[in-house]
């Protein structure tokens, strides 16, 4: 089209130039012809004037001659002036001839001849003659006249004049003839040119309408091209602005919001919407302000909905909706068809797909008026789609980087495996851009998986390792488990087929975490889409590496904490059973094992496997074993060398008699080491078992050797403690006995040691029956435990009992006691004591206390606190003498006293402990024995840290 227009334009220009040239030539010829005719006319006039001038010259010459003569003969001076004027007139006429005939060929010689003759005449005749006349010399004048203006000279001058005239007339006639002929030719040419112009004008007028239409079409096309160029420049500017705004934005939500608000303006549309595939599998919508005002705020839309974006994503193609011939009907998208009339006439929608084929979202633009979606619009729409795709991809990369930094920081501060599991479950999905994430930690001791899920963060689920599931498979095999679709999940795991639907996932990957050659945990990640791309794989690898590093740190921390707990338990252990319990309860967590056992030599030289609660009823089988018994622990004690069994098959071959036990305990590998104390033989052995295979890591060996050294030293110490136990137990048997002869009362006492199996410590109680029917109940507390405390306790109780039995008044008991028990440090604190006097005949009760907690009295009216007379603690002198007041003690009333171990706590004041015991005492029923049993267990601490002694006295009829 442009080439045709160019040819037409060139033809038109050439034709126009030809016409203009012809008209110009015609004009020039016509002007030249008219000029020639005018020149001929002028020449005729000039000839006429020349003729007149020649005549005038002749007249002037004649006049000069006549005037001179008349002057000479008549003496008239006026004639002399006429002679001079005639001379001047001759000069003027000669100048005129010269001017008129200057350009005429052939006339120069004639003019020159006339000029010479006239000059000669003037020089030789006219001028001398006039001078002679003026001087009065007439004779000279006549002589000059006679000689200078003779007939011959005058004839010559007149002949030259006549020849000049004839010459002029001849030249003029020839010129006039030439001019006439040229003018005629020019008139003919001008007529032809004018005729051509007329013919061309007629032809042009005939084609004027067609040429005009073509010109209008060309103008319209040129205007369209100019408009397209303007629109192209505006499009480039809008695209550049939008790209700049996108480059200044980071998160996905902000990016899609920027694209949605700029796409409509860039395409010249009215509305635009961008959808992003959310981790839930739905589309998170962002639209421009106009569409938001017209339709409503954006929302999450399901992927299977009836709206353009969902249809375009499902079809994986660009779609146009409208009323045009090549456009799909709005009836195909009912959710938009409901609002389309009056709002939307044409809609263009396309999915946003990255380079790996993953659908990131979609782009939609709307026009209120019917619009043709041509190649230009599609091209620009595709460009905006590419910009939106890149924006979403970059936004997700930014969010992934942010999630990576936050997850790394959280995991770096996670001290325990539980913390790591919780963090992965709560935040791991962000790194993988997934729907959900979870983590299962192997609990080898219980053969379970502690399953951490975002919905169960506070309390992880316990799942058997042998259960059916993708995480269980990854843990058992140590290999990655990949599930590409919900259908595949249902086929592979029909038992839990509903799980993906409940979680809203379409694809999942489970990665085992291997530390020290063993699977310690597994990470599960689920997506609400069926595609696992290369980007997902990179995120999974990063997540697994972060989890592995965090678990390694947590294992080290757990190992350190476990070793600290084990060392603390061993430091407090007083018997071999304490050591066995510490090993059973703490060592598996330290070594990542399923169980741990301790075996020791008993006093008969045989082997006892310490019986922790986890052994159950089978523990009796492993008591008092001979040194020839074929079990790993006995072999280690007998030989003093470690035993290492790598797998269950080796276990069956070497110890066939233990097959039922290893099957029941799910033991697959075992490592047993001796407990050596520097002298032979070994005093015991420790065995650690795993469900799959032994951990041969050097760190495990070093830990096991450290534990063996600690346990060996502890067993050696507990053996000495048990000798003390026998001594103190004998003392306790002698000292704590119910006396005979109690009158009108029932008594019961209890003693609970703190963290020790010794039967005696710093707390004591005693009942003393007096001959007059009174009963004295004493409760005391001496600082310390063990043999030294027991000796100090025996000293105090013996002295107090002696004073009571020898009749020392009740109110003088502690003032009398002080000088008897004081030694080098008379003010040193050694303990406390409380004495209760019950007189059944008087029906009264009295108290006296040396720094001891008060007693509690329960009557029909309730429970009250009894202080009695108060003295400083034992070993400190009383500051004054007090008298104990008596309170009624009726049949059925019960009084209790106790040491501070029952009411003292690090977390609350002692008054709160007394109030708690009083509340419990009020509810207790039964005989004094049951009341004592109940009260002795009411320590406010979770684990008793102090001895407890309790006495209970009831008044009976």
mmCIF file of N, CA, C and O in Angstrom, residues 861-900:
data_model
loop_
_atom_site.group_PDB
_atom_site.id
_atom_site.type_symbol
_atom_site.label_atom_id
_atom_site.label_comp_id
_atom_site.label_asym_id
_atom_site.label_seq_id
_atom_site.Cartn_x
_atom_site.Cartn_y
_atom_site.Cartn_z
ATOM 1 N N UNK A 861 -14.887 -28.279 115.200
ATOM 2 C CA UNK A 861 -15.010 -26.915 114.668
ATOM 3 C C UNK A 861 -14.097 -26.659 113.476
ATOM 4 O O UNK A 861 -14.205 -25.622 112.824
ATOM 5 N N UNK A 862 -13.147 -27.565 113.183
ATOM 6 C CA UNK A 862 -12.238 -27.374 112.075
ATOM 7 C C UNK A 862 -10.800 -27.560 112.481
ATOM 8 O O UNK A 862 -10.499 -28.201 113.504
ATOM 9 N N UNK A 863 -9.878 -27.000 111.730
ATOM 10 C CA UNK A 863 -8.442 -27.130 111.977
ATOM 11 C C UNK A 863 -7.912 -25.773 112.408
ATOM 12 O O UNK A 863 -8.199 -24.754 111.778
ATOM 13 N N UNK A 864 -7.098 -25.777 113.482
ATOM 14 C CA UNK A 864 -6.474 -24.557 113.956
ATOM 15 C C UNK A 864 -4.975 -24.776 114.119
ATOM 16 O O UNK A 864 -4.511 -25.892 114.300
ATOM 17 N N UNK A 865 -4.251 -23.709 114.055
ATOM 18 C CA UNK A 865 -2.795 -23.753 114.200
ATOM 19 C C UNK A 865 -2.453 -23.494 115.660
ATOM 20 O O UNK A 865 -2.924 -22.524 116.267
ATOM 21 N N UNK A 866 -1.587 -24.372 116.211
ATOM 22 C CA UNK A 866 -1.161 -24.259 117.608
ATOM 23 C C UNK A 866 0.301 -23.851 117.652
ATOM 24 O O UNK A 866 1.175 -24.545 117.124
ATOM 25 N N UNK A 867 0.566 -22.706 118.285
ATOM 26 C CA UNK A 867 1.935 -22.230 118.400
ATOM 27 C C UNK A 867 2.591 -22.712 119.691
ATOM 28 O O UNK A 867 3.733 -23.141 119.713
ATOM 29 N N UNK A 868 1.860 -22.632 120.853
ATOM 30 C CA UNK A 868 2.453 -22.982 122.148
ATOM 31 C C UNK A 868 3.508 -21.984 122.580
ATOM 32 O O UNK A 868 3.625 -20.883 122.034
ATOM 33 N N UNK A 869 4.315 -22.376 123.549
ATOM 34 C CA UNK A 869 5.418 -21.519 123.975
ATOM 35 C C UNK A 869 6.535 -21.614 122.949
ATOM 36 O O UNK A 869 6.837 -22.680 122.433
ATOM 37 N N UNK A 870 7.190 -20.471 122.642
ATOM 38 C CA UNK A 870 8.178 -20.419 121.557
ATOM 39 C C UNK A 870 9.557 -20.119 122.119
ATOM 40 O O UNK A 870 9.748 -19.171 122.872
ATOM 41 N N UNK A 871 10.559 -20.978 121.762
ATOM 42 C CA UNK A 871 11.950 -20.785 122.143
ATOM 43 C C UNK A 871 12.818 -20.780 120.881
ATOM 44 O O UNK A 871 12.409 -21.270 119.816
ATOM 45 N N UNK A 872 14.045 -20.264 120.995
ATOM 46 C CA UNK A 872 14.949 -20.303 119.837
ATOM 47 C C UNK A 872 15.269 -21.751 119.451
ATOM 48 O O UNK A 872 15.049 -22.684 120.214
ATOM 49 N N UNK A 873 15.855 -21.973 118.251
ATOM 50 C CA UNK A 873 16.205 -23.323 117.821
ATOM 51 C C UNK A 873 17.196 -23.981 118.775
ATOM 52 O O UNK A 873 17.852 -23.325 119.598
ATOM 53 N N UNK A 874 17.328 -25.289 118.630
ATOM 54 C CA UNK A 874 18.230 -26.070 119.464
ATOM 55 C C UNK A 874 19.659 -25.573 119.306
ATOM 56 O O UNK A 874 20.113 -25.281 118.201
ATOM 57 N N UNK A 875 20.373 -25.539 120.462
ATOM 58 C CA UNK A 875 21.752 -25.061 120.460
ATOM 59 C C UNK A 875 21.866 -23.599 120.739
ATOM 60 O O UNK A 875 22.981 -23.094 120.921
ATOM 61 N N UNK A 876 20.747 -22.866 120.758
ATOM 62 C CA UNK A 876 20.772 -21.435 121.060
ATOM 63 C C UNK A 876 20.054 -21.221 122.396
ATOM 64 O O UNK A 876 18.973 -21.767 122.623
ATOM 65 N N UNK A 877 20.610 -20.442 123.335
ATOM 66 C CA UNK A 877 20.019 -20.276 124.679
ATOM 67 C C UNK A 877 18.692 -19.535 124.604
ATOM 68 O O UNK A 877 18.555 -18.568 123.853
ATOM 69 N N UNK A 878 17.688 -19.965 125.382
ATOM 70 C CA UNK A 878 16.414 -19.228 125.435
ATOM 71 C C UNK A 878 16.606 -17.850 126.005
ATOM 72 O O UNK A 878 17.417 -17.628 126.896
ATOM 73 N N UNK A 879 15.895 -16.875 125.468
ATOM 74 C CA UNK A 879 16.041 -15.501 125.951
ATOM 75 C C UNK A 879 15.139 -15.207 127.140
ATOM 76 O O UNK A 879 15.373 -14.269 127.892
ATOM 77 N N UNK A 880 14.055 -15.983 127.334
ATOM 78 C CA UNK A 880 13.201 -15.786 128.506
ATOM 79 C C UNK A 880 12.453 -17.090 128.782
ATOM 80 O O UNK A 880 12.517 -18.043 128.006
ATOM 81 N N UNK A 881 11.778 -17.112 129.900
ATOM 82 C CA UNK A 881 11.045 -18.315 130.305
ATOM 83 C C UNK A 881 9.579 -18.129 129.974
ATOM 84 O O UNK A 881 8.991 -17.088 130.265
ATOM 85 N N UNK A 882 8.972 -19.153 129.284
ATOM 86 C CA UNK A 882 7.591 -19.077 128.887
ATOM 87 C C UNK A 882 6.798 -20.230 129.486
ATOM 88 O O UNK A 882 7.351 -21.293 129.768
ATOM 89 N N UNK A 883 5.507 -20.014 129.615
ATOM 90 C CA UNK A 883 4.616 -21.050 130.127
ATOM 91 C C UNK A 883 3.649 -21.460 129.028
ATOM 92 O O UNK A 883 3.017 -20.595 128.398
ATOM 93 N N UNK A 884 3.593 -22.759 128.775
ATOM 94 C CA UNK A 884 2.716 -23.257 127.726
ATOM 95 C C UNK A 884 1.285 -23.232 128.204
ATOM 96 O O UNK A 884 0.975 -23.710 129.296
ATOM 97 N N UNK A 885 0.383 -22.675 127.396
ATOM 98 C CA UNK A 885 -1.032 -22.638 127.746
ATOM 99 C C UNK A 885 -1.699 -23.926 127.289
ATOM 100 O O UNK A 885 -1.308 -24.525 126.295
ATOM 101 N N UNK A 886 -2.700 -24.384 128.023
ATOM 102 C CA UNK A 886 -3.399 -25.621 127.707
ATOM 103 C C UNK A 886 -4.616 -25.317 126.843
ATOM 104 O O UNK A 886 -5.295 -24.302 127.012
ATOM 105 N N UNK A 887 -4.923 -26.215 125.897
ATOM 106 C CA UNK A 887 -6.114 -26.130 125.046
ATOM 107 C C UNK A 887 -6.899 -27.421 125.238
ATOM 108 O O UNK A 887 -6.336 -28.487 125.535
ATOM 109 N N UNK A 888 -8.202 -27.369 125.048
ATOM 110 C CA UNK A 888 -9.002 -28.588 125.213
ATOM 111 C C UNK A 888 -8.624 -29.633 124.158
ATOM 112 O O UNK A 888 -8.321 -29.300 123.010
ATOM 113 N N UNK A 889 -8.673 -30.895 124.555
ATOM 114 C CA UNK A 889 -8.377 -32.014 123.648
ATOM 115 C C UNK A 889 -9.401 -33.109 123.953
ATOM 116 O O UNK A 889 -9.182 -33.957 124.814
ATOM 117 N N UNK A 890 -10.490 -33.036 123.212
ATOM 118 C CA UNK A 890 -11.612 -33.917 123.473
ATOM 119 C C UNK A 890 -11.470 -35.214 122.689
ATOM 120 O O UNK A 890 -10.693 -35.290 121.726
ATOM 121 N N UNK A 891 -12.233 -36.260 123.072
ATOM 122 C CA UNK A 891 -12.224 -37.516 122.308
ATOM 123 C C UNK A 891 -12.583 -37.244 120.844
ATOM 124 O O UNK A 891 -13.523 -36.503 120.547
ATOM 125 N N UNK A 892 -11.830 -37.834 119.970
ATOM 126 C CA UNK A 892 -12.026 -37.623 118.534
ATOM 127 C C UNK A 892 -11.163 -36.530 117.954
ATOM 128 O O UNK A 892 -10.969 -36.465 116.727
ATOM 129 N N UNK A 893 -10.635 -35.657 118.802
ATOM 130 C CA UNK A 893 -9.737 -34.613 118.297
ATOM 131 C C UNK A 893 -8.403 -35.244 117.884
ATOM 132 O O UNK A 893 -7.947 -36.225 118.493
ATOM 133 N N UNK A 894 -7.797 -34.638 116.870
ATOM 134 C CA UNK A 894 -6.524 -35.149 116.342
ATOM 135 C C UNK A 894 -5.544 -33.988 116.248
ATOM 136 O O UNK A 894 -5.880 -32.897 115.776
ATOM 137 N N UNK A 895 -4.297 -34.227 116.701
ATOM 138 C CA UNK A 895 -3.243 -33.234 116.580
ATOM 139 C C UNK A 895 -2.110 -33.840 115.758
ATOM 140 O O UNK A 895 -1.798 -35.019 115.898
ATOM 141 N N UNK A 896 -1.528 -33.042 114.882
ATOM 142 C CA UNK A 896 -0.395 -33.494 114.059
ATOM 143 C C UNK A 896 0.733 -32.491 114.199
ATOM 144 O O UNK A 896 0.498 -31.278 114.373
ATOM 145 N N UNK A 897 1.955 -33.010 114.109
ATOM 146 C CA UNK A 897 3.145 -32.172 114.059
ATOM 147 C C UNK A 897 4.076 -32.737 112.991
ATOM 148 O O UNK A 897 4.031 -33.941 112.688
ATOM 149 N N UNK A 898 4.953 -31.894 112.439
ATOM 150 C CA UNK A 898 5.767 -32.313 111.291
ATOM 151 C C UNK A 898 7.013 -31.450 111.243
ATOM 152 O O UNK A 898 7.079 -30.365 111.860
ATOM 153 N N UNK A 899 7.978 -31.911 110.479
ATOM 154 C CA UNK A 899 9.192 -31.123 110.242
ATOM 155 C C UNK A 899 8.985 -30.227 109.034
ATOM 156 O O UNK A 899 8.020 -30.370 108.261
ATOM 157 N N UNK A 900 9.933 -29.273 108.810
ATOM 158 C CA UNK A 900 9.742 -28.276 107.756
ATOM 159 C C UNK A 900 9.806 -28.857 106.344
ATOM 160 O O UNK A 900 9.382 -28.209 105.381
#
